[in-house]
mmCIF file of C-alpha atoms in Angstrom:
data_model
loop_
_atom_site.group_PDB
_atom_site.id
_atom_site.type_symbol
_atom_site.label_atom_id
_atom_site.label_comp_id
_atom_site.label_asym_id
_atom_site.label_seq_id
_atom_site.Cartn_x
_atom_site.Cartn_y
_atom_site.Cartn_z
ATOM 1 C CA MET A 149 -45.398 -16.552 10.889
ATOM 2 C CA LYS A 150 -43.689 -14.372 13.615
ATOM 3 C CA THR A 151 -40.238 -15.223 12.586
ATOM 4 C CA LEU A 152 -41.159 -14.651 9.007
ATOM 5 C CA LEU A 153 -42.331 -10.984 10.056
ATOM 6 C CA LEU A 154 -39.296 -10.406 11.929
ATOM 7 C CA LEU A 155 -36.923 -11.522 8.978
ATOM 8 C CA SER A 156 -38.874 -9.394 6.624
ATOM 9 C CA ALA A 157 -38.543 -6.297 8.868
ATOM 10 C CA LEU A 158 -34.915 -7.171 9.098
ATOM 11 C CA LEU A 159 -34.307 -7.521 5.528
ATOM 12 C CA SER A 160 -36.490 -4.350 4.479
ATOM 13 C CA VAL A 161 -34.207 -2.168 6.605
ATOM 14 C CA ALA A 162 -32.237 -0.952 3.610
ATOM 15 C CA VAL A 163 -35.165 -0.579 1.649
ATOM 16 C CA SER A 164 -37.272 1.567 4.034
ATOM 17 C CA GLY A 165 -34.449 3.412 5.513
ATOM 18 C CA PRO A 166 -35.238 3.638 9.169
ATOM 19 C CA THR A 167 -33.091 1.577 11.606
ATOM 20 C CA ALA A 168 -35.695 1.171 14.392
ATOM 21 C CA PRO A 169 -36.627 -2.555 13.355
ATOM 22 C CA LEU A 170 -33.058 -3.858 13.238
ATOM 23 C CA ARG A 171 -32.167 -1.979 16.470
ATOM 24 C CA SER A 172 -34.964 -3.543 18.004
ATOM 25 C CA ILE A 173 -34.321 -6.917 16.783
ATOM 26 C CA LEU A 174 -30.641 -6.527 18.244
ATOM 27 C CA ARG A 175 -31.802 -5.553 21.628
ATOM 28 C CA SER A 176 -33.937 -8.648 22.026
ATOM 29 C CA PRO A 177 -32.100 -11.975 22.158
ATOM 30 C CA SER A 178 -35.063 -13.954 21.279
ATOM 31 C CA ALA A 179 -35.861 -11.718 18.233
ATOM 32 C CA LEU A 180 -32.145 -11.994 17.294
ATOM 33 C CA LEU A 181 -32.174 -15.868 17.503
ATOM 34 C CA ASN A 182 -35.408 -15.980 15.515
ATOM 35 C CA VAL A 183 -33.851 -13.760 12.742
ATOM 36 C CA TYR A 184 -30.614 -15.718 12.684
ATOM 37 C CA ASN A 185 -32.561 -19.152 12.580
ATOM 38 C CA SER A 186 -34.622 -17.877 9.669
ATOM 39 C CA TYR A 187 -31.511 -16.623 7.701
ATOM 40 C CA LYS A 188 -29.898 -19.969 8.311
ATOM 41 C CA LYS A 189 -32.964 -21.815 6.863
ATOM 42 C CA HIS A 190 -33.225 -19.288 4.025
ATOM 43 C CA ASN A 191 -29.594 -19.703 3.100
ATOM 44 C CA HIS A 192 -29.503 -23.583 3.672
ATOM 45 C CA LEU A 193 -26.800 -23.251 6.507
ATOM 46 C CA SER A 194 -26.292 -25.601 9.250
ATOM 47 C CA TYR A 195 -23.350 -25.676 11.928
ATOM 48 C CA SER A 196 -22.198 -27.815 14.863
ATOM 49 C CA ALA A 197 -23.405 -26.428 18.399
ATOM 50 C CA VAL A 198 -20.179 -25.005 18.835
ATOM 51 C CA GLU A 199 -19.710 -23.135 15.525
ATOM 52 C CA ASP A 200 -23.428 -22.177 15.609
ATOM 53 C CA ALA A 201 -22.875 -20.239 18.877
ATOM 54 C CA ALA A 202 -19.974 -18.717 17.348
ATOM 55 C CA ARG A 203 -21.710 -17.775 14.002
ATOM 56 C CA LEU A 204 -24.630 -16.133 16.279
ATOM 57 C CA ARG A 205 -22.071 -13.749 17.627
ATOM 58 C CA ILE A 206 -20.657 -13.035 14.376
ATOM 59 C CA PHE A 207 -24.194 -12.355 12.991
ATOM 60 C CA ARG A 208 -25.122 -10.007 15.797
ATOM 61 C CA ALA A 209 -21.807 -8.255 15.580
ATOM 62 C CA ASN A 210 -22.140 -7.720 11.916
ATOM 63 C CA SER A 211 -25.665 -6.741 12.050
ATOM 64 C CA ALA A 212 -24.898 -4.168 14.695
ATOM 65 C CA ILE A 213 -22.309 -2.833 12.094
ATOM 66 C CA VAL A 214 -25.169 -2.871 9.355
ATOM 67 C CA GLU A 215 -27.512 -1.004 11.980
ATOM 68 C CA GLN A 216 -24.742 1.697 12.524
ATOM 69 C CA CYS A 217 -23.857 2.161 9.041
ATOM 70 C CA GLU A 218 -27.511 2.557 7.871
ATOM 71 C CA GLU A 219 -28.112 5.032 10.803
ATOM 72 C CA LEU A 220 -24.774 7.203 10.059
ATOM 73 C CA ILE A 221 -24.395 7.146 6.395
ATOM 74 C CA GLU A 222 -27.427 8.865 4.520
ATOM 75 C CA THR A 223 -26.122 8.414 0.917
ATOM 76 C CA ALA A 224 -25.859 4.516 1.179
ATOM 77 C CA HIS A 225 -28.378 1.548 1.972
ATOM 78 C CA PHE A 226 -26.923 -1.189 4.085
ATOM 79 C CA GLU A 227 -28.840 -4.755 4.566
ATOM 80 C CA ILE A 228 -28.069 -8.001 5.795
ATOM 81 C CA ASN A 229 -26.507 -10.432 3.282
ATOM 82 C CA LEU A 230 -24.225 -13.350 2.863
ATOM 83 C CA PHE A 231 -21.305 -11.414 4.414
ATOM 84 C CA THR A 232 -23.158 -11.111 7.611
ATOM 85 C CA ILE A 233 -22.442 -14.511 8.993
ATOM 86 C CA MET A 234 -18.949 -14.520 7.836
ATOM 87 C CA THR A 235 -15.667 -13.700 9.859
ATOM 88 C CA ARG A 236 -13.439 -10.973 8.192
ATOM 89 C CA GLU A 237 -11.075 -13.512 7.030
ATOM 90 C CA GLU A 238 -13.859 -15.349 5.102
ATOM 91 C CA ALA A 239 -15.262 -12.065 3.790
ATOM 92 C CA ASP A 240 -11.843 -11.037 2.480
ATOM 93 C CA ARG A 241 -11.811 -14.163 0.355
ATOM 94 C CA TYR A 242 -14.318 -12.307 -1.896
ATOM 95 C CA LYS A 243 -12.045 -9.236 -2.508
ATOM 96 C CA GLY A 244 -10.017 -8.870 -5.588
ATOM 97 C CA PHE A 245 -10.255 -9.794 -9.170
ATOM 98 C CA ASN A 246 -13.406 -11.892 -10.246
ATOM 99 C CA MET A 247 -12.148 -14.548 -12.487
ATOM 100 C CA SER A 248 -15.672 -15.668 -13.007
ATOM 101 C CA LEU A 249 -16.113 -12.752 -15.305
ATOM 102 C CA ILE A 250 -13.402 -13.970 -17.433
ATOM 103 C CA ALA A 251 -14.510 -17.606 -17.497
ATOM 104 C CA SER A 252 -18.020 -16.539 -18.416
ATOM 105 C CA HIS A 253 -16.796 -14.252 -21.250
ATOM 106 C CA PRO A 254 -14.026 -15.861 -23.071
ATOM 107 C CA PRO A 255 -12.255 -13.684 -25.680
ATOM 108 C CA ARG A 256 -13.888 -13.599 -29.084
ATOM 109 C CA PRO A 257 -11.950 -15.563 -31.853
ATOM 110 C CA GLY A 258 -11.360 -13.684 -35.021
ATOM 111 C CA PRO A 259 -9.136 -10.910 -36.115
ATOM 112 C CA HIS A 260 -7.653 -8.524 -33.866
ATOM 113 C CA PRO A 261 -7.259 -4.841 -34.500
ATOM 114 C CA PRO A 262 -4.013 -4.028 -36.539
ATOM 115 C CA ILE A 263 -1.144 -2.488 -34.780
ATOM 116 C CA PRO A 264 -0.651 1.015 -36.069
ATOM 117 C CA ASP A 265 2.352 1.533 -38.473
ATOM 118 C CA ASP A 266 5.052 3.575 -36.827
ATOM 119 C CA GLY A 267 7.223 3.564 -40.074
ATOM 120 C CA HIS A 268 9.531 0.981 -38.917
ATOM 121 C CA PRO A 269 9.987 -2.557 -40.431
ATOM 122 C CA PRO A 270 8.471 -5.135 -38.040
ATOM 123 C CA ILE A 271 10.917 -7.403 -35.958
ATOM 124 C CA PRO A 272 10.059 -10.967 -35.855
ATOM 125 C CA ASP A 273 9.522 -12.659 -32.494
ATOM 126 C CA ASP A 274 12.648 -14.800 -32.838
ATOM 127 C CA GLU A 275 15.136 -12.136 -34.046
ATOM 128 C CA HIS A 276 16.395 -9.080 -32.414
ATOM 129 C CA PRO A 277 18.675 -6.622 -34.051
ATOM 130 C CA PRO A 278 22.432 -6.901 -33.079
ATOM 131 C CA ILE A 279 23.959 -4.384 -30.824
ATOM 132 C CA PRO A 280 25.958 -2.071 -32.942
ATOM 133 C CA ASP A 281 29.842 -2.333 -32.543
ATOM 134 C CA ASP A 282 31.264 0.772 -31.082
ATOM 135 C CA GLY A 283 34.842 -0.348 -31.813
ATOM 136 C CA HIS A 284 35.846 -1.008 -28.203
ATOM 137 C CA PRO A 285 36.306 -4.581 -26.860
ATOM 138 C CA PRO A 286 33.541 -5.847 -24.598
ATOM 139 C CA ILE A 287 34.088 -5.409 -20.770
ATOM 140 C CA PRO A 288 34.288 -8.491 -18.850
ATOM 141 C CA ASP A 289 31.519 -8.589 -16.057
ATOM 142 C CA ASP A 290 34.062 -8.896 -13.289
ATOM 143 C CA GLU A 291 36.207 -6.172 -14.584
ATOM 144 C CA HIS A 292 35.670 -2.245 -14.661
ATOM 145 C CA PRO A 293 37.874 0.225 -16.352
ATOM 146 C CA PRO A 294 39.438 2.764 -13.922
ATOM 147 C CA ILE A 295 37.546 6.039 -13.500
ATOM 148 C CA PRO A 296 39.918 8.780 -15.188
ATOM 149 C CA ASP A 297 41.254 11.445 -12.935
ATOM 150 C CA ASP A 298 39.375 14.714 -13.390
ATOM 151 C CA GLY A 299 41.869 16.718 -11.205
ATOM 152 C CA HIS A 300 39.454 16.997 -8.236
ATOM 153 C CA PRO A 301 40.233 15.319 -4.821
ATOM 154 C CA PRO A 302 38.445 12.317 -4.055
ATOM 155 C CA ILE A 303 35.127 12.445 -2.079
ATOM 156 C CA PRO A 304 35.872 10.739 1.415
ATOM 157 C CA ASP A 305 33.733 7.877 2.434
ATOM 158 C CA ASP A 306 31.502 8.755 5.408
#
């Protein structure tokens, strides 16, 4: 029951505003361990002994950041969540475009809105208009015509 009360106090930090409960939990190793174990149980997490010790350190460090942000930033609320137990690299995997939004909302079948008429006839996808002939022979890629002399001295290379 004591663990449940500590976890409730920790999770209510963002709702209630004051950071005193989280601050007091972070200062007490036994309270922190109780909250950490409750967090793992609630989220169905289990680790080897070595990883568990590392995750506890990560949990404590990230909880301290939550406590500092909650204290310093009055226009937002911060709370313990799934990122609290993750390393920065693990949390970074959650950044970026969310493909699950696309997968859950496939495009609707049916007609698409018409493309506005610009007054030009449409060009089929497999045809492109020819480049108009300007009367000059094509220039091979490896040859360039000389630049005509304009009467000015050349600019020296620096």
